[in-house]
PDB file of C-alpha atoms and ligand atoms in Angstrom:
ATOM      1  CA  MET A   1     -83.039  12.767 111.807  1.00  0.00           C
ATOM      2  CA  ASP A   2     -85.863  14.983 113.027  1.00  0.00           C
ATOM      3  CA  PHE A   3     -87.388  15.657 109.615  1.00  0.00           C
ATOM      4  CA  LYS A   4     -90.268  17.637 111.020  1.00  0.00           C
ATOM      5  CA  ALA A   5     -87.930  20.213 112.527  1.00  0.00           C
ATOM      6  CA  LEU A   6     -85.900  20.612 109.333  1.00  0.00           C
ATOM      7  CA  PRO A   7     -86.961  23.250 106.794  1.00  0.00           C
ATOM      8  CA  LYS A   8     -88.677  21.729 103.774  1.00  0.00           C
ATOM      9  CA  ILE A   9     -89.600  22.609 100.206  1.00  0.00           C
ATOM     10  CA  GLU A  10     -92.593  21.109  98.432  1.00  0.00           C
ATOM     11  CA  LEU A  11     -92.856  21.458  94.657  1.00  0.00           C
ATOM     12  CA  HIS A  12     -95.592  18.936  93.821  1.00  0.00           C
ATOM     13  CA  CYS A  13     -98.815  19.205  95.809  1.00  0.00           C
ATOM     14  CA  HIS A  14    -102.295  19.018  94.306  1.00  0.00           C
ATOM     15  CA  LEU A  15    -104.839  21.294  95.967  1.00  0.00           C
ATOM     16  CA  ASP A  16    -107.828  19.010  95.379  1.00  0.00           C
ATOM     17  CA  GLY A  17    -105.958  16.021  96.842  1.00  0.00           C
ATOM     18  CA  SER A  18    -104.970  17.953  99.958  1.00  0.00           C
ATOM     19  CA  VAL A  19    -108.281  19.182 101.397  1.00  0.00           C
ATOM     20  CA  ARG A  20    -108.945  18.579 105.092  1.00  0.00           C
ATOM     21  CA  PRO A  21    -111.812  16.053 105.415  1.00  0.00           C
ATOM     22  CA  LYS A  22    -113.422  18.234 108.096  1.00  0.00           C
ATOM     23  CA  THR A  23    -113.436  21.160 105.676  1.00  0.00           C
ATOM     24  CA  ILE A  24    -115.201  19.051 103.052  1.00  0.00           C
ATOM     25  CA  LEU A  25    -117.942  18.332 105.613  1.00  0.00           C
ATOM     26  CA  ASP A  26    -118.206  22.004 106.581  1.00  0.00           C
ATOM     27  CA  ILE A  27    -118.469  23.235 103.017  1.00  0.00           C
ATOM     28  CA  ALA A  28    -120.888  20.494 101.947  1.00  0.00           C
ATOM     29  CA  THR A  29    -123.162  21.460 104.840  1.00  0.00           C
ATOM     30  CA  LYS A  30    -122.820  25.208 104.356  1.00  0.00           C
ATOM     31  CA  GLU A  31    -123.299  25.140 100.584  1.00  0.00           C
ATOM     32  CA  ASN A  32    -125.856  22.328 100.639  1.00  0.00           C
ATOM     33  CA  ILE A  33    -123.823  19.958  98.488  1.00  0.00           C
ATOM     34  CA  GLU A  34    -124.576  16.242  98.452  1.00  0.00           C
ATOM     35  CA  ILE A  35    -121.655  13.985  99.316  1.00  0.00           C
ATOM     36  CA  PRO A  36    -121.710  10.191  99.900  1.00  0.00           C
ATOM     37  CA  THR A  37    -121.309  10.454 103.686  1.00  0.00           C
ATOM     38  CA  TYR A  38    -121.420  13.108 106.408  1.00  0.00           C
ATOM     39  CA  ASP A  39    -119.496  10.957 108.863  1.00  0.00           C
ATOM     40  CA  LEU A  40    -115.948  12.266 109.229  1.00  0.00           C
ATOM     41  CA  GLU A  41    -114.225   8.891 109.589  1.00  0.00           C
ATOM     42  CA  GLN A  42    -116.104   7.335 106.691  1.00  0.00           C
ATOM     43  CA  LEU A  43    -115.360  10.373 104.589  1.00  0.00           C
ATOM     44  CA  ARG A  44    -111.668  10.137 105.432  1.00  0.00           C
ATOM     45  CA  LYS A  45    -111.711   6.530 104.222  1.00  0.00           C
ATOM     46  CA  LEU A  46    -113.386   7.497 100.950  1.00  0.00           C
ATOM     47  CA  LEU A  47    -110.786  10.212 100.347  1.00  0.00           C
ATOM     48  CA  GLU A  48    -107.693   8.150 101.073  1.00  0.00           C
ATOM     49  CA  ALA A  49    -106.319   5.879  98.390  1.00  0.00           C
ATOM     50  CA  PRO A  50    -105.672   2.417  99.821  1.00  0.00           C
ATOM     51  CA  LEU A  51    -102.172   1.027  99.484  1.00  0.00           C
ATOM     52  CA  GLU A  52    -103.718  -1.782  97.437  1.00  0.00           C
ATOM     53  CA  CYS A  53    -105.136   0.672  94.878  1.00  0.00           C
ATOM     54  CA  LYS A  54    -105.041  -1.101  91.530  1.00  0.00           C
ATOM     55  CA  SER A  55    -103.795   1.682  89.302  1.00  0.00           C
ATOM     56  CA  LEU A  56    -103.292   5.389  88.728  1.00  0.00           C
ATOM     57  CA  VAL A  57    -106.822   5.552  87.321  1.00  0.00           C
ATOM     58  CA  GLU A  58    -108.292   4.163  90.550  1.00  0.00           C
ATOM     59  CA  TYR A  59    -106.142   6.609  92.536  1.00  0.00           C
ATOM     60  CA  LEU A  60    -107.537   9.502  90.517  1.00  0.00           C
ATOM     61  CA  ASP A  61    -111.098   8.448  91.533  1.00  0.00           C
ATOM     62  CA  ARG A  62    -110.463   9.887  94.987  1.00  0.00           C
ATOM     63  CA  PHE A  63    -110.744  13.427  93.676  1.00  0.00           C
ATOM     64  CA  ASN A  64    -114.478  13.353  92.876  1.00  0.00           C
ATOM     65  CA  ILE A  65    -115.674  14.387  96.329  1.00  0.00           C
ATOM     66  CA  PRO A  66    -113.254  17.299  96.854  1.00  0.00           C
ATOM     67  CA  ILE A  67    -113.972  18.631  93.361  1.00  0.00           C
ATOM     68  CA  LYS A  68    -117.703  18.722  94.210  1.00  0.00           C
ATOM     69  CA  ILE A  69    -117.164  21.096  97.105  1.00  0.00           C
ATOM     70  CA  MET A  70    -114.504  23.257  95.379  1.00  0.00           C
ATOM     71  CA  GLN A  71    -116.932  25.240  93.242  1.00  0.00           C
ATOM     72  CA  SER A  72    -117.156  28.574  95.060  1.00  0.00           C
ATOM     73  CA  LYS A  73    -114.699  31.428  95.540  1.00  0.00           C
ATOM     74  CA  GLU A  74    -114.865  31.063  99.324  1.00  0.00           C
ATOM     75  CA  SER A  75    -114.242  27.300  99.326  1.00  0.00           C
ATOM     76  CA  LEU A  76    -111.231  27.678  97.007  1.00  0.00           C
ATOM     77  CA  ARG A  77    -109.821  30.490  99.126  1.00  0.00           C
ATOM     78  CA  ARG A  78    -110.353  28.613 102.386  1.00  0.00           C
ATOM     79  CA  ILE A  79    -108.917  25.298 101.169  1.00  0.00           C
ATOM     80  CA  THR A  80    -105.799  27.023  99.854  1.00  0.00           C
ATOM     81  CA  TYR A  81    -105.360  28.989 103.073  1.00  0.00           C
ATOM     82  CA  GLU A  82    -105.662  25.813 105.143  1.00  0.00           C
ATOM     83  CA  LEU A  83    -103.153  23.996 102.947  1.00  0.00           C
ATOM     84  CA  LEU A  84    -100.610  26.734 103.659  1.00  0.00           C
ATOM     85  CA  GLU A  85    -101.387  26.362 107.364  1.00  0.00           C
ATOM     86  CA  ASP A  86    -100.889  22.583 107.259  1.00  0.00           C
ATOM     87  CA  ALA A  87     -97.636  22.875 105.319  1.00  0.00           C
ATOM     88  CA  ALA A  88     -96.262  25.647 107.545  1.00  0.00           C
ATOM     89  CA  GLU A  89     -97.076  23.556 110.616  1.00  0.00           C
ATOM     90  CA  GLU A  90     -94.577  20.883 109.490  1.00  0.00           C
ATOM     91  CA  ASN A  91     -91.946  23.501 108.516  1.00  0.00           C
ATOM     92  CA  VAL A  92     -92.460  23.566 104.778  1.00  0.00           C
ATOM     93  CA  LYS A  93     -90.997  26.973 103.991  1.00  0.00           C
ATOM     94  CA  TYR A  94     -91.876  27.115 100.317  1.00  0.00           C
ATOM     95  CA  LEU A  95     -94.801  25.394  98.616  1.00  0.00           C
ATOM     96  CA  GLU A  96     -95.894  25.146  95.015  1.00  0.00           C
ATOM     97  CA  ILE A  97     -99.585  24.280  94.825  1.00  0.00           C
ATOM     98  CA  ARG A  98    -101.070  22.925  91.613  1.00  0.00           C
ATOM     99  CA  TYR A  99    -104.613  22.345  90.424  1.00  0.00           C
ATOM    100  CA  ALA A 100    -106.670  22.228  87.245  1.00  0.00           C
ATOM    101  CA  PRO A 101    -108.809  25.387  87.059  1.00  0.00           C
ATOM    102  CA  THR A 102    -111.171  23.795  84.516  1.00  0.00           C
ATOM    103  CA  LEU A 103    -112.486  21.435  87.238  1.00  0.00           C
ATOM    104  CA  HIS A 104    -113.865  24.325  89.282  1.00  0.00           C
ATOM    105  CA  THR A 105    -116.285  25.993  86.880  1.00  0.00           C
ATOM    106  CA  GLU A 106    -119.276  23.652  87.426  1.00  0.00           C
ATOM    107  CA  LYS A 107    -121.274  26.339  89.236  1.00  0.00           C
ATOM    108  CA  GLY A 108    -120.452  29.213  86.949  1.00  0.00           C
ATOM    109  CA  LEU A 109    -117.121  30.577  88.163  1.00  0.00           C
ATOM    110  CA  THR A 110    -114.899  31.806  85.343  1.00  0.00           C
ATOM    111  CA  LEU A 111    -111.361  30.430  85.025  1.00  0.00           C
ATOM    112  CA  GLU A 112    -110.074  33.863  86.110  1.00  0.00           C
ATOM    113  CA  GLU A 113    -112.228  33.742  89.265  1.00  0.00           C
ATOM    114  CA  VAL A 114    -111.049  30.204  90.001  1.00  0.00           C
ATOM    115  CA  ILE A 115    -107.413  31.302  89.760  1.00  0.00           C
ATOM    116  CA  GLU A 116    -107.920  34.583  91.631  1.00  0.00           C
ATOM    117  CA  SER A 117    -109.650  32.802  94.556  1.00  0.00           C
ATOM    118  CA  VAL A 118    -106.713  30.437  95.068  1.00  0.00           C
ATOM    119  CA  LEU A 119    -104.233  33.315  94.822  1.00  0.00           C
ATOM    120  CA  GLU A 120    -106.253  35.127  97.493  1.00  0.00           C
ATOM    121  CA  GLY A 121    -105.875  32.087  99.775  1.00  0.00           C
ATOM    122  CA  ILE A 122    -102.141  32.059  99.100  1.00  0.00           C
ATOM    123  CA  ARG A 123    -101.756  35.758  99.920  1.00  0.00           C
ATOM    124  CA  GLN A 124    -103.665  35.400 103.193  1.00  0.00           C
ATOM    125  CA  GLY A 125    -101.766  32.249 104.138  1.00  0.00           C
ATOM    126  CA  GLU A 126     -98.413  33.892 103.453  1.00  0.00           C
ATOM    127  CA  LYS A 127     -99.411  36.751 105.716  1.00  0.00           C
ATOM    128  CA  ASP A 128    -100.545  34.535 108.600  1.00  0.00           C
ATOM    129  CA  PHE A 129     -98.068  31.639 108.422  1.00  0.00           C
ATOM    130  CA  ASN A 130     -94.309  31.395 108.017  1.00  0.00           C
ATOM    131  CA  ILE A 131     -94.381  30.131 104.425  1.00  0.00           C
ATOM    132  CA  LYS A 132     -94.040  31.302 100.816  1.00  0.00           C
ATOM    133  CA  ALA A 133     -96.125  29.785  98.036  1.00  0.00           C
ATOM    134  CA  ASN A 134     -96.772  29.927  94.307  1.00  0.00           C
ATOM    135  CA  LEU A 135     -99.306  28.412  91.953  1.00  0.00           C
ATOM    136  CA  ILE A 136     -98.952  25.967  89.058  1.00  0.00           C
ATOM    137  CA  LEU A 137    -101.858  25.628  86.606  1.00  0.00           C
ATOM    138  CA  SER A 138    -102.453  22.013  85.606  1.00  0.00           C
ATOM    139  CA  CYS A 139    -104.037  21.162  82.284  1.00  0.00           C
ATOM    140  CA  LEU A 140    -105.776  17.797  82.059  1.00  0.00           C
ATOM    141  CA  ARG A 141    -104.366  15.704  79.243  1.00  0.00           C
ATOM    142  CA  HIS A 142    -107.649  13.967  78.447  1.00  0.00           C
ATOM    143  CA  ASN A 143    -109.295  17.354  77.822  1.00  0.00           C
ATOM    144  CA  GLY A 144    -106.918  18.064  74.964  1.00  0.00           C
ATOM    145  CA  ALA A 145    -104.921  21.027  73.703  1.00  0.00           C
ATOM    146  CA  ASN A 146    -107.808  23.471  73.295  1.00  0.00           C
ATOM    147  CA  SER A 147    -108.764  23.155  76.947  1.00  0.00           C
ATOM    148  CA  ALA A 148    -105.098  23.571  77.924  1.00  0.00           C
ATOM    149  CA  SER A 149    -105.004  26.724  75.854  1.00  0.00           C
ATOM    150  CA  THR A 150    -107.956  28.258  77.737  1.00  0.00           C
ATOM    151  CA  VAL A 151    -106.106  27.656  81.011  1.00  0.00           C
ATOM    152  CA  VAL A 152    -102.878  29.178  79.701  1.00  0.00           C
ATOM    153  CA  GLU A 153    -104.757  32.246  78.441  1.00  0.00           C
ATOM    154  CA  ALA A 154    -106.770  32.670  81.652  1.00  0.00           C
ATOM    155  CA  GLY A 155    -103.673  32.462  83.828  1.00  0.00           C
ATOM    156  CA  LYS A 156    -101.572  34.842  81.728  1.00  0.00           C
ATOM    157  CA  LYS A 157    -102.532  37.989  83.608  1.00  0.00           C
ATOM    158  CA  PHE A 158    -101.622  36.371  86.923  1.00  0.00           C
ATOM    159  CA  LEU A 159     -98.024  35.648  85.918  1.00  0.00           C
ATOM    160  CA  GLY A 160     -95.885  37.587  88.371  1.00  0.00           C
ATOM    161  CA  GLU A 161     -98.869  37.636  90.781  1.00  0.00           C
ATOM    162  CA  GLY A 162     -98.429  34.078  92.083  1.00  0.00           C
ATOM    163  CA  VAL A 163     -98.988  31.982  88.967  1.00  0.00           C
ATOM    164  CA  VAL A 164     -95.599  30.637  87.938  1.00  0.00           C
ATOM    165  CA  ALA A 165     -95.944  27.545  85.787  1.00  0.00           C
ATOM    166  CA  VAL A 166     -98.024  25.214  83.690  1.00  0.00           C
ATOM    167  CA  ASP A 167     -98.315  21.439  84.087  1.00  0.00           C
ATOM    168  CA  LEU A 168     -99.909  18.541  82.225  1.00  0.00           C
ATOM    169  CA  ALA A 169    -101.619  16.023  84.502  1.00  0.00           C
ATOM    170  CA  GLY A 170    -104.054  13.103  84.644  1.00  0.00           C
ATOM    171  CA  ALA A 171    -103.924   9.584  83.291  1.00  0.00           C
ATOM    172  CA  GLU A 172    -100.747   9.060  81.237  1.00  0.00           C
ATOM    173  CA  ASN A 173    -100.763   7.505  77.771  1.00  0.00           C
ATOM    174  CA  GLU A 174     -97.660   6.903  75.703  1.00  0.00           C
ATOM    175  CA  GLY A 175     -96.906   9.788  73.362  1.00  0.00           C
ATOM    176  CA  PHE A 176     -99.249  12.332  75.020  1.00  0.00           C
ATOM    177  CA  ALA A 177     -96.766  15.184  74.644  1.00  0.00           C
ATOM    178  CA  LYS A 178     -97.042  15.685  70.884  1.00  0.00           C
ATOM    179  CA  GLU A 179    -100.535  17.127  71.064  1.00  0.00           C
ATOM    180  CA  PHE A 180     -99.414  19.826  73.498  1.00  0.00           C
ATOM    181  CA  VAL A 181     -96.280  21.133  71.757  1.00  0.00           C
ATOM    182  CA  ASP A 182     -97.924  24.306  70.450  1.00  0.00           C
ATOM    183  CA  VAL A 183     -99.802  25.269  73.600  1.00  0.00           C
ATOM    184  CA  ILE A 184     -96.772  24.743  75.846  1.00  0.00           C
ATOM    185  CA  LYS A 185     -94.654  26.789  73.430  1.00  0.00           C
ATOM    186  CA  VAL A 186     -97.130  29.669  73.720  1.00  0.00           C
ATOM    187  CA  ALA A 187     -97.130  29.301  77.508  1.00  0.00           C
ATOM    188  CA  ARG A 188     -93.337  29.517  77.609  1.00  0.00           C
ATOM    189  CA  GLU A 189     -93.413  32.640  75.461  1.00  0.00           C
ATOM    190  CA  TYR A 190     -95.837  34.225  77.935  1.00  0.00           C
ATOM    191  CA  GLY A 191     -93.413  33.472  80.759  1.00  0.00           C
ATOM    192  CA  TYR A 192     -94.778  30.296  82.289  1.00  0.00           C
ATOM    193  CA  ARG A 193     -92.244  27.803  83.608  1.00  0.00           C
ATOM    194  CA  VAL A 194     -92.911  24.173  82.688  1.00  0.00           C
ATOM    195  CA  THR A 195     -93.273  21.008  84.746  1.00  0.00           C
ATOM    196  CA  ILE A 196     -94.891  17.881  83.330  1.00  0.00           C
ATOM    197  CA  HIS A 197     -96.244  14.687  84.933  1.00  0.00           C
ATOM    198  CA  ALA A 198     -94.355  11.979  83.045  1.00  0.00           C
ATOM    199  CA  GLY A 199     -92.906   8.545  83.594  1.00  0.00           C
ATOM    200  CA  GLU A 200     -95.224   8.099  86.563  1.00  0.00           C
ATOM    201  CA  THR A 201     -96.358   4.571  85.853  1.00  0.00           C
ATOM    202  CA  GLY A 202     -93.847   2.993  83.564  1.00  0.00           C
ATOM    203  CA  ILE A 203     -93.610   4.964  80.325  1.00  0.00           C
ATOM    204  CA  GLY A 204     -90.057   6.345  80.255  1.00  0.00           C
ATOM    205  CA  VAL A 205     -90.310   7.647  76.723  1.00  0.00           C
ATOM    206  CA  ASN A 206     -92.839  10.227  77.922  1.00  0.00           C
ATOM    207  CA  VAL A 207     -90.055  11.805  79.973  1.00  0.00           C
ATOM    208  CA  VAL A 208     -87.918  12.070  76.830  1.00  0.00           C
ATOM    209  CA  ASP A 209     -90.823  13.771  75.035  1.00  0.00           C
ATOM    210  CA  ALA A 210     -91.565  16.091  77.964  1.00  0.00           C
ATOM    211  CA  ILE A 211     -87.984  17.355  77.934  1.00  0.00           C
ATOM    212  CA  LYS A 212     -87.337  17.387  74.189  1.00  0.00           C
ATOM    213  CA  LEU A 213     -90.743  18.474  72.892  1.00  0.00           C
ATOM    214  CA  LEU A 214     -92.170  20.475  75.794  1.00  0.00           C
ATOM    215  CA  HIS A 215     -88.916  21.759  77.358  1.00  0.00           C
ATOM    216  CA  ALA A 216     -89.946  20.601  80.825  1.00  0.00           C
ATOM    217  CA  GLU A 217     -87.604  21.978  83.478  1.00  0.00           C
ATOM    218  CA  ARG A 218     -89.007  19.578  86.035  1.00  0.00           C
ATOM    219  CA  ILE A 219     -90.748  16.236  85.811  1.00  0.00           C
ATOM    220  CA  GLY A 220     -93.545  15.097  88.091  1.00  0.00           C
ATOM    221  CA  HIS A 221     -92.541  11.600  89.282  1.00  0.00           C
ATOM    222  CA  GLY A 222     -90.215  10.332  86.514  1.00  0.00           C
ATOM    223  CA  VAL A 223     -89.918   6.947  88.222  1.00  0.00           C
ATOM    224  CA  ALA A 224     -89.827   5.184  84.853  1.00  0.00           C
ATOM    225  CA  ILE A 225     -86.472   6.692  83.822  1.00  0.00           C
ATOM    226  CA  ARG A 226     -84.883   3.856  85.799  1.00  0.00           C
ATOM    227  CA  ASP A 227     -85.847   1.546  82.913  1.00  0.00           C
ATOM    228  CA  LEU A 228     -84.933   3.762  79.962  1.00  0.00           C
ATOM    229  CA  LYS A 229     -81.351   4.924  79.583  1.00  0.00           C
ATOM    230  CA  GLU A 230     -82.180   7.685  77.111  1.00  0.00           C
ATOM    231  CA  ALA A 231     -84.640   9.259  79.565  1.00  0.00           C
ATOM    232  CA  TYR A 232     -82.281   8.782  82.500  1.00  0.00           C
ATOM    233  CA  ASP A 233     -79.362  10.417  80.676  1.00  0.00           C
ATOM    234  CA  LEU A 234     -81.500  13.297  79.450  1.00  0.00           C
ATOM    235  CA  VAL A 235     -82.739  14.082  82.969  1.00  0.00           C
ATOM    236  CA  LYS A 236     -79.217  13.916  84.366  1.00  0.00           C
ATOM    237  CA  GLU A 237     -77.471  15.890  81.634  1.00  0.00           C
ATOM    238  CA  ASN A 238     -80.063  18.659  81.644  1.00  0.00           C
ATOM    239  CA  ASN A 239     -80.268  18.943  85.445  1.00  0.00           C
ATOM    240  CA  VAL A 240     -83.986  18.304  85.279  1.00  0.00           C
ATOM    241  CA  THR A 241     -85.370  17.955  88.794  1.00  0.00           C
ATOM    242  CA  LEU A 242     -87.654  15.022  89.541  1.00  0.00           C
ATOM    243  CA  GLU A 243     -90.565  15.888  91.838  1.00  0.00           C
ATOM    244  CA  MET A 244     -90.829  12.535  93.599  1.00  0.00           C
ATOM    245  CA  CYS A 245     -93.798  11.355  95.652  1.00  0.00           C
ATOM    246  CA  PRO A 246     -92.971   7.958  97.228  1.00  0.00           C
ATOM    247  CA  THR A 247     -96.272   7.110  98.942  1.00  0.00           C
ATOM    248  CA  SER A 248     -98.314   8.088  95.902  1.00  0.00           C
ATOM    249  CA  ASN A 249     -96.048   5.887  93.779  1.00  0.00           C
ATOM    250  CA  MET A 250     -96.745   2.958  96.088  1.00  0.00           C
ATOM    251  CA  GLN A 251    -100.490   3.538  95.830  1.00  0.00           C
ATOM    252  CA  THR A 252    -100.474   3.739  92.033  1.00  0.00           C
ATOM    253  CA  LYS A 253     -98.280   0.647  91.837  1.00  0.00           C
ATOM    254  CA  ALA A 254     -95.389   2.500  90.216  1.00  0.00           C
ATOM    255  CA  VAL A 255     -93.210   0.916  92.931  1.00  0.00           C
ATOM    256  CA  LYS A 256     -93.846  -2.016  95.247  1.00  0.00           C
ATOM    257  CA  SER A 257     -92.151  -0.700  98.381  1.00  0.00           C
ATOM    258  CA  TYR A 258     -90.243   2.251  99.818  1.00  0.00           C
ATOM    259  CA  GLU A 259     -87.110   0.109  99.511  1.00  0.00           C
ATOM    260  CA  GLU A 260     -87.677  -0.116  95.789  1.00  0.00           C
ATOM    261  CA  HIS A 261     -88.375   3.616  95.367  1.00  0.00           C
ATOM    262  CA  PRO A 262     -85.553   5.158  93.302  1.00  0.00           C
ATOM    263  CA  LEU A 263     -85.491   8.626  94.940  1.00  0.00           C
ATOM    264  CA  PHE A 264     -82.369   8.138  97.030  1.00  0.00           C
ATOM    265  CA  LYS A 265     -80.569   6.016  94.443  1.00  0.00           C
ATOM    266  CA  PHE A 266     -81.150   8.704  91.803  1.00  0.00           C
ATOM    267  CA  TYR A 267     -79.854  11.354  94.214  1.00  0.00           C
ATOM    268  CA  LYS A 268     -76.689   9.320  94.901  1.00  0.00           C
ATOM    269  CA  GLU A 269     -76.146   8.996  91.163  1.00  0.00           C
ATOM    270  CA  GLY A 270     -76.254  12.762  90.688  1.00  0.00           C
ATOM    271  CA  ILE A 271     -79.856  13.275  89.598  1.00  0.00           C
ATOM    272  CA  ARG A 272     -81.724  16.148  91.194  1.00  0.00           C
ATOM    273  CA  VAL A 273     -84.723  15.027  93.230  1.00  0.00           C
ATOM    274  CA  SER A 274     -87.178  16.572  95.655  1.00  0.00           C
ATOM    275  CA  PHE A 275     -89.516  15.165  98.317  1.00  0.00           C
ATOM    276  CA  ASN A 276     -93.222  15.765  97.734  1.00  0.00           C
ATOM    277  CA  THR A 277     -96.598  14.488  98.891  1.00  0.00           C
ATOM    278  CA  ASP A 278     -98.478  14.634  95.572  1.00  0.00           C
ATOM    279  CA  ASN A 279    -101.665  14.702  97.681  1.00  0.00           C
ATOM    280  CA  ARG A 280    -101.722  15.192 101.421  1.00  0.00           C
ATOM    281  CA  THR A 281    -105.227  13.798 101.986  1.00  0.00           C
ATOM    282  CA  VAL A 282    -105.457  11.169  99.253  1.00  0.00           C
ATOM    283  CA  SER A 283    -102.031   9.773 100.168  1.00  0.00           C
ATOM    284  CA  ALA A 284    -102.539  10.475 103.894  1.00  0.00           C
ATOM    285  CA  THR A 285     -99.076  11.965 104.233  1.00  0.00           C
ATOM    286  CA  ASN A 286     -97.054  15.167 104.511  1.00  0.00           C
ATOM    287  CA  VAL A 287     -93.497  16.038 103.454  1.00  0.00           C
ATOM    288  CA  THR A 288     -92.179  14.955 106.856  1.00  0.00           C
ATOM    289  CA  GLY A 289     -93.833  11.568 106.326  1.00  0.00           C
ATOM    290  CA  GLU A 290     -92.306  11.202 102.861  1.00  0.00           C
ATOM    291  CA  CYS A 291     -88.813  11.997 104.188  1.00  0.00           C
ATOM    292  CA  GLU A 292     -89.292   9.528 107.057  1.00  0.00           C
ATOM    293  CA  SER A 293     -90.533   6.740 104.775  1.00  0.00           C
ATOM    294  CA  ILE A 294     -87.440   6.975 102.589  1.00  0.00           C
ATOM    295  CA  GLY A 295     -85.142   7.852 105.528  1.00  0.00           C
ATOM    296  CA  LYS A 296     -86.153   4.588 107.226  1.00  0.00           C
ATOM    297  CA  VAL A 297     -84.907   2.402 104.375  1.00  0.00           C
ATOM    298  CA  VAL A 298     -81.769   4.245 103.227  1.00  0.00           C
ATOM    299  CA  ASN A 299     -78.802   5.653 105.058  1.00  0.00           C
ATOM    300  CA  MET A 300     -79.548   9.367 104.645  1.00  0.00           C
ATOM    301  CA  THR A 301     -77.247  11.818 106.425  1.00  0.00           C
ATOM    302  CA  TYR A 302     -77.933  15.458 107.233  1.00  0.00           C
ATOM    303  CA  GLU A 303     -75.584  16.394 104.350  1.00  0.00           C
ATOM    304  CA  ASP A 304     -77.692  14.289 101.971  1.00  0.00           C
ATOM    305  CA  TYR A 305     -80.859  15.981 103.169  1.00  0.00           C
ATOM    306  CA  LYS A 306     -79.274  19.409 102.846  1.00  0.00           C
ATOM    307  CA  LYS A 307     -78.193  18.733  99.247  1.00  0.00           C
ATOM    308  CA  ILE A 308     -81.714  17.571  98.326  1.00  0.00           C
ATOM    309  CA  TYR A 309     -83.137  20.683 100.024  1.00  0.00           C
ATOM    310  CA  MET A 310     -80.734  22.962  98.104  1.00  0.00           C
ATOM    311  CA  ASP A 311     -81.524  21.234  94.801  1.00  0.00           C
ATOM    312  CA  SER A 312     -85.221  21.699  95.534  1.00  0.00           C
ATOM    313  CA  VAL A 313     -84.680  25.408  96.163  1.00  0.00           C
ATOM    314  CA  ASP A 314     -82.748  25.701  92.892  1.00  0.00           C
ATOM    315  CA  ALA A 315     -85.611  23.989  91.059  1.00  0.00           C
ATOM    316  CA  ALA A 316     -88.309  26.202  92.598  1.00  0.00           C
ATOM    317  CA  PHE A 317     -90.183  28.484  90.235  1.00  0.00           C
ATOM    318  CA  THR A 318     -89.540  31.573  92.328  1.00  0.00           C
ATOM    319  CA  THR A 319     -87.361  34.675  92.455  1.00  0.00           C
ATOM    320  CA  GLU A 320     -83.646  34.690  93.210  1.00  0.00           C
ATOM    321  CA  GLU A 321     -84.462  36.767  96.285  1.00  0.00           C
ATOM    322  CA  ILE A 322     -86.734  34.092  97.764  1.00  0.00           C
ATOM    323  CA  LYS A 323     -84.278  31.339  96.819  1.00  0.00           C
ATOM    324  CA  GLY A 324     -81.543  33.250  98.648  1.00  0.00           C
ATOM    325  CA  TYR A 325     -83.755  33.497 101.722  1.00  0.00           C
ATOM    326  CA  LEU A 326     -84.685  29.779 101.588  1.00  0.00           C
ATOM    327  CA  LYS A 327     -81.016  28.817 101.414  1.00  0.00           C
ATOM    328  CA  THR A 328     -80.294  30.660 104.660  1.00  0.00           C
ATOM    329  CA  LEU A 329     -82.768  28.431 106.519  1.00  0.00           C
ATOM    330  CA  ILE A 330     -80.687  25.243 106.554  1.00  0.00           C
TER     331      ILE A 330
HETATM  332 ZN1   ZN B   1     -99.195  14.808  90.699  1.00  0.00          ZN
END
């Protein structure tokens, strides 16, 4: 199958993990920011997680350099715009970008400015490239519920203007959800949709919590439901869509190989899944690459791909009008 030519949906893509290395060099030079190397190839190596990465925590280390150069309105706008360009180039027709606004206030930007700058990049990218996009605000678990609340409050006025959902991200400890029940409830009342990183590296019970306590409509990763029947059944019965990111899961040691990755098996068993990169630069991939990696090791037909595409459209946090349009593309 020519995956590149097929229309694609991406629901799980971190902005700070998807910055072009060349752009990092440009911005570091222009804004006089110190980074460990100014050699493009060396920089690329520092940004990419090796396949022999020891853990999720080591994987998350790769974000330090991009975060350093994502501290101005112009850099946020540009990086977002370029991400839309890169995604459109491989026929992603709808993209949900996520990032943690609290990481971009080191040089004095307010959370509102951080969000507005990314929305500006989305609007310009939508105008110039054949793609639609929306924004998910990630709250970092290790920063706690108060920090999450500041993000939810700051993003409130942008609901309906490109901000569509809230997410909890970062290193995953068992039982993290309880602390965030109140803030996610408030977010839902404001109109945010909810997706939660859970079950990424082996803790299936976090998926149960994310659905039962936080009312997650989608789960980032969810690989660990394969080992916990309660989580598996809950995902299936509630039509929760799993945003799956095979290469990232290899790098964080959630799975050992593409053969072992449960994406296609889950799909065959009636669970809704979608193909995502997680991070285009850190995982050195794109959605085409993720489809090819799984397509190589399973017997995926066009009808299979189409069903996964349609499920991804259904799970998108967008209007019925845009979903209708996306469904005409395949
Ligand atoms: Zn993620």
